[in-house]
Each structure stands twice: as C-alpha cells, then as structure tokens.
mmCIF file of C-alpha atoms in Angstrom:
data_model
loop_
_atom_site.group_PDB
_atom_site.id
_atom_site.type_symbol
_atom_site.label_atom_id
_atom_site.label_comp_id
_atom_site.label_asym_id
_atom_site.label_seq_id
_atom_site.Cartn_x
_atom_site.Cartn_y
_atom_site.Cartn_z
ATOM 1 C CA UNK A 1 -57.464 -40.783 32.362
ATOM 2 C CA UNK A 2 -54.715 -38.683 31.138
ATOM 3 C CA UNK A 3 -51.874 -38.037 28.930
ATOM 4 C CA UNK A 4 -49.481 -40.222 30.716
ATOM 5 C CA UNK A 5 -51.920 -43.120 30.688
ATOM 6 C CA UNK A 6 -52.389 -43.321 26.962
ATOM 7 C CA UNK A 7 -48.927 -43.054 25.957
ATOM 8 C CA UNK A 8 -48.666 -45.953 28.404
ATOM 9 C CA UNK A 9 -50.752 -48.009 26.347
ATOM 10 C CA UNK A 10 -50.003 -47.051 22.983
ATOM 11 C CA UNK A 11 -46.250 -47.750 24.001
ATOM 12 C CA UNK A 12 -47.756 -51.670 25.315
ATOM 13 C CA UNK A 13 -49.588 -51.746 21.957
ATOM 14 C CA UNK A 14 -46.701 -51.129 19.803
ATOM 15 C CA UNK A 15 -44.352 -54.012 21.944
ATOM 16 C CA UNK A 16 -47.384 -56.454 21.891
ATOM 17 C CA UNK A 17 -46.873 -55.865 17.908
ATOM 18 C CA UNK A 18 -43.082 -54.888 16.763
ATOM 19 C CA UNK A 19 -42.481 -59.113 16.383
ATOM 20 C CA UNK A 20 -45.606 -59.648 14.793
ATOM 21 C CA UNK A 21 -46.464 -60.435 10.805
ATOM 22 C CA UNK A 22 -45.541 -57.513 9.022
ATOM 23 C CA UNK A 23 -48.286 -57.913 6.463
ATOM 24 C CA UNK A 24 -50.605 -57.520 8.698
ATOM 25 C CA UNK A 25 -49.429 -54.734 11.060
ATOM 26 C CA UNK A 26 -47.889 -51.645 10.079
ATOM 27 C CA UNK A 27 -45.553 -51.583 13.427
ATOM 28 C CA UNK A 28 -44.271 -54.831 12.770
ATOM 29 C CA UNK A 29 -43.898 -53.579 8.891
ATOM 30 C CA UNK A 30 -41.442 -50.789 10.227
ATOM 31 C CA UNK A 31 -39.410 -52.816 12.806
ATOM 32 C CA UNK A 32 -38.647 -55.597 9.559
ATOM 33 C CA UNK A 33 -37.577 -53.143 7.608
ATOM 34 C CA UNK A 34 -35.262 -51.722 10.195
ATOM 35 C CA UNK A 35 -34.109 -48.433 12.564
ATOM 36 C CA UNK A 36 -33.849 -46.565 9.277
ATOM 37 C CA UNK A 37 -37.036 -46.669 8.502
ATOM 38 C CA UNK A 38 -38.818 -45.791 11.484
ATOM 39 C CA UNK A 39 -36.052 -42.450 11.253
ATOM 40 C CA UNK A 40 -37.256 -41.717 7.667
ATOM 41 C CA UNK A 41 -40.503 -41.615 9.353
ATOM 42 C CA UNK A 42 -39.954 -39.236 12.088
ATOM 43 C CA UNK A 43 -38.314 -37.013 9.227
ATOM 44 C CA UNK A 44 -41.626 -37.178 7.176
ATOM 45 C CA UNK A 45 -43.466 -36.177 10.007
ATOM 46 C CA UNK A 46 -41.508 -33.558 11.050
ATOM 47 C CA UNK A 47 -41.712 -32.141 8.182
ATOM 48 C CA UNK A 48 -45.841 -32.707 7.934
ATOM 49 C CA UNK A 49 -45.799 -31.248 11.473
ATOM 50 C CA UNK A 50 -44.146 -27.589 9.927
ATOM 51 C CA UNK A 51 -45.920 -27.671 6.837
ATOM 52 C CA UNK A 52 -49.179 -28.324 9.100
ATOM 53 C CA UNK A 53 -48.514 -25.643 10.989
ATOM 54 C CA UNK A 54 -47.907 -22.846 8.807
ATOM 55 C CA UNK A 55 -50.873 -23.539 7.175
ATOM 56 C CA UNK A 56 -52.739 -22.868 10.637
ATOM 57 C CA UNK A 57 -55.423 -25.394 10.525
ATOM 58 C CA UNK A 58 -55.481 -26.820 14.158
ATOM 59 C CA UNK A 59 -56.755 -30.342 13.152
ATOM 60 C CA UNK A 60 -54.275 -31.393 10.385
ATOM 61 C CA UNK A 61 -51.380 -29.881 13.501
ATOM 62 C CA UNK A 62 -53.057 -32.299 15.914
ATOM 63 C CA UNK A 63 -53.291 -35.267 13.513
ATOM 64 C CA UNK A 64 -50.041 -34.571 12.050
ATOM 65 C CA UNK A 65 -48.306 -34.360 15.509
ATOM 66 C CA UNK A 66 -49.900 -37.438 16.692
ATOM 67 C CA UNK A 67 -47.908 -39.372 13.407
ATOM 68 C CA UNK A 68 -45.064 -37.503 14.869
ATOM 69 C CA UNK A 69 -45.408 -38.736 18.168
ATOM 70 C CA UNK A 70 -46.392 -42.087 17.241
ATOM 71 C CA UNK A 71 -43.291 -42.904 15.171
ATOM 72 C CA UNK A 72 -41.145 -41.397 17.728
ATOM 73 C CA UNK A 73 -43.014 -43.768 20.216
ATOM 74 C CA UNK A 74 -41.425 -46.645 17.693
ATOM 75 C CA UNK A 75 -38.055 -45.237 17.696
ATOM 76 C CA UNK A 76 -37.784 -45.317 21.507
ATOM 77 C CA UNK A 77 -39.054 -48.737 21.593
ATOM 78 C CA UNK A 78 -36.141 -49.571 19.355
ATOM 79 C CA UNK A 79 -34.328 -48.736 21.664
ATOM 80 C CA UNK A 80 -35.541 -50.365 24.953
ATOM 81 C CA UNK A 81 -37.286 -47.338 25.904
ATOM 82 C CA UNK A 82 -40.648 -46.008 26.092
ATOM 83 C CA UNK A 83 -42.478 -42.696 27.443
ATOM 84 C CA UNK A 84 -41.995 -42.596 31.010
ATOM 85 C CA UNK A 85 -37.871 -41.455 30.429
ATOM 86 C CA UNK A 86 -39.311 -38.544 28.120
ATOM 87 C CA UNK A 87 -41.753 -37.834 30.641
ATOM 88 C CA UNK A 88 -39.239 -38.464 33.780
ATOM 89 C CA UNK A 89 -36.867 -35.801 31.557
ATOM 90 C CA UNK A 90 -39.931 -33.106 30.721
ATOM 91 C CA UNK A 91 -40.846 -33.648 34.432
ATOM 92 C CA UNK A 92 -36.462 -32.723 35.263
ATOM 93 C CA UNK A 93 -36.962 -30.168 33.618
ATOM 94 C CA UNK A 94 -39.974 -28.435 34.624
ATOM 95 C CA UNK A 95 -39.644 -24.540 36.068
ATOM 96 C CA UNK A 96 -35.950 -24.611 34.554
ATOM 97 C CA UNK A 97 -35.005 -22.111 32.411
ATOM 98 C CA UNK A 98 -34.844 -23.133 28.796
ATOM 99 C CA UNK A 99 -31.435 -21.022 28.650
ATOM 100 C CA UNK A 100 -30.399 -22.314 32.034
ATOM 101 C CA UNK A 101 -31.423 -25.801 30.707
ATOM 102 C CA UNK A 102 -28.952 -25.189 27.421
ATOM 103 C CA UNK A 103 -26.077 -24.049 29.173
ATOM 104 C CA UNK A 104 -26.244 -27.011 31.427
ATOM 105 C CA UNK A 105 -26.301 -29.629 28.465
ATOM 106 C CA UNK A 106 -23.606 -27.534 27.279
ATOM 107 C CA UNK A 107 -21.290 -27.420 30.373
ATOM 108 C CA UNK A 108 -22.022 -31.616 30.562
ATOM 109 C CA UNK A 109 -21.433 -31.886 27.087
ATOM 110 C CA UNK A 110 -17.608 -29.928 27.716
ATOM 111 C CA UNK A 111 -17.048 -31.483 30.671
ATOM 112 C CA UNK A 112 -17.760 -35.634 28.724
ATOM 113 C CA UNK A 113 -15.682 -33.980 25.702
ATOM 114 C CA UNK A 114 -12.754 -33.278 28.223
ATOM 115 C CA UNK A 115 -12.358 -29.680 27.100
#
C-alpha cells in the first residue's frame, strides 16, 4: 500500500458522501453549505499547519497537515477533480528546478496575458 493508494480512497470516500445527509456527515455538511466553506477551511488549516509547526511538535504537524490535506481533498472534488492531477503535476515536476519551474509558470503566464 502506499501514498497514492490512500488518497485514492479517501478521495472515493468523500464522493460516496458530498450528496449525503448533512447531519450526519461532516463532508456532506461542507458541500451544503457551499465552496466557501470548504475555502474557510483550507485557510484554518493553513494556518493550524504554521502555528503547528513553529511549535515543533511532529504529531500535532502530522495531524494538522492531514486536516490540511483532507479539506483540500474536498476542494478538488468541488471541482471535478481528485488526487491523481496533483500527483500527475508533482510527478511533471519531479528533478525540475524549483526556479526553473517558476520562471516557466511565469513565461506561460506572459505569454496567456499577451504581454
């Protein structure tokens, strides 16, 4: 088993659930009450995520960037997508140069901008 596969099935739990009753399942609570709420999620646990961090304790990072990850699992299923496009992009750009990587969104972003 690895990475890849449980993202897989966390991603089929939370479609199996988005239309269900949201008093009884907190995915289905979030997709009611709408895109904005999932997004004021992923800000709360963002922010969990640094405050974990500098405090240093390795547990409350993992647990804290699982919530991250989770809600941002919800967001892409929002938006007809789920983990294999993040992992097809990570997998892109693998052995790329982080500044090579920029300067290529950059050049795309100029070149879709017209300027």
């Amino acid at each position: 088993m690895n990475g890849n596969d449980t993202l897989s099935r966390l991603a089929g739990v939370i479609e199996s659930r988005k239309a269900g009753d949201p008093d009884k399942s907190y995915v289905a609570r979030l997709f009611h009450k709408g895109g904005d709420a999932i997004l004021k999620k992923i800000g709360e646990e963002a922010t969990e995520v640094v405050m974990a961090c500098k405090d240093g304790e390795p547990a409350k990072i993992v647990g804290e960037v699982a919530d991250l990850w989770f809600h941002c699992l919800l967001a892409l299923s929002a938006h007809g997508l789920g983990p294999a496009e993040v992992l097809a992009e990570l997998e892109r750009r693998e052995g790329l140069s982080g500044l090579e990587e920029f300067a290529a969104r950059k050049s795309q972003q100029r070149e879709r901008d017209g300027s």
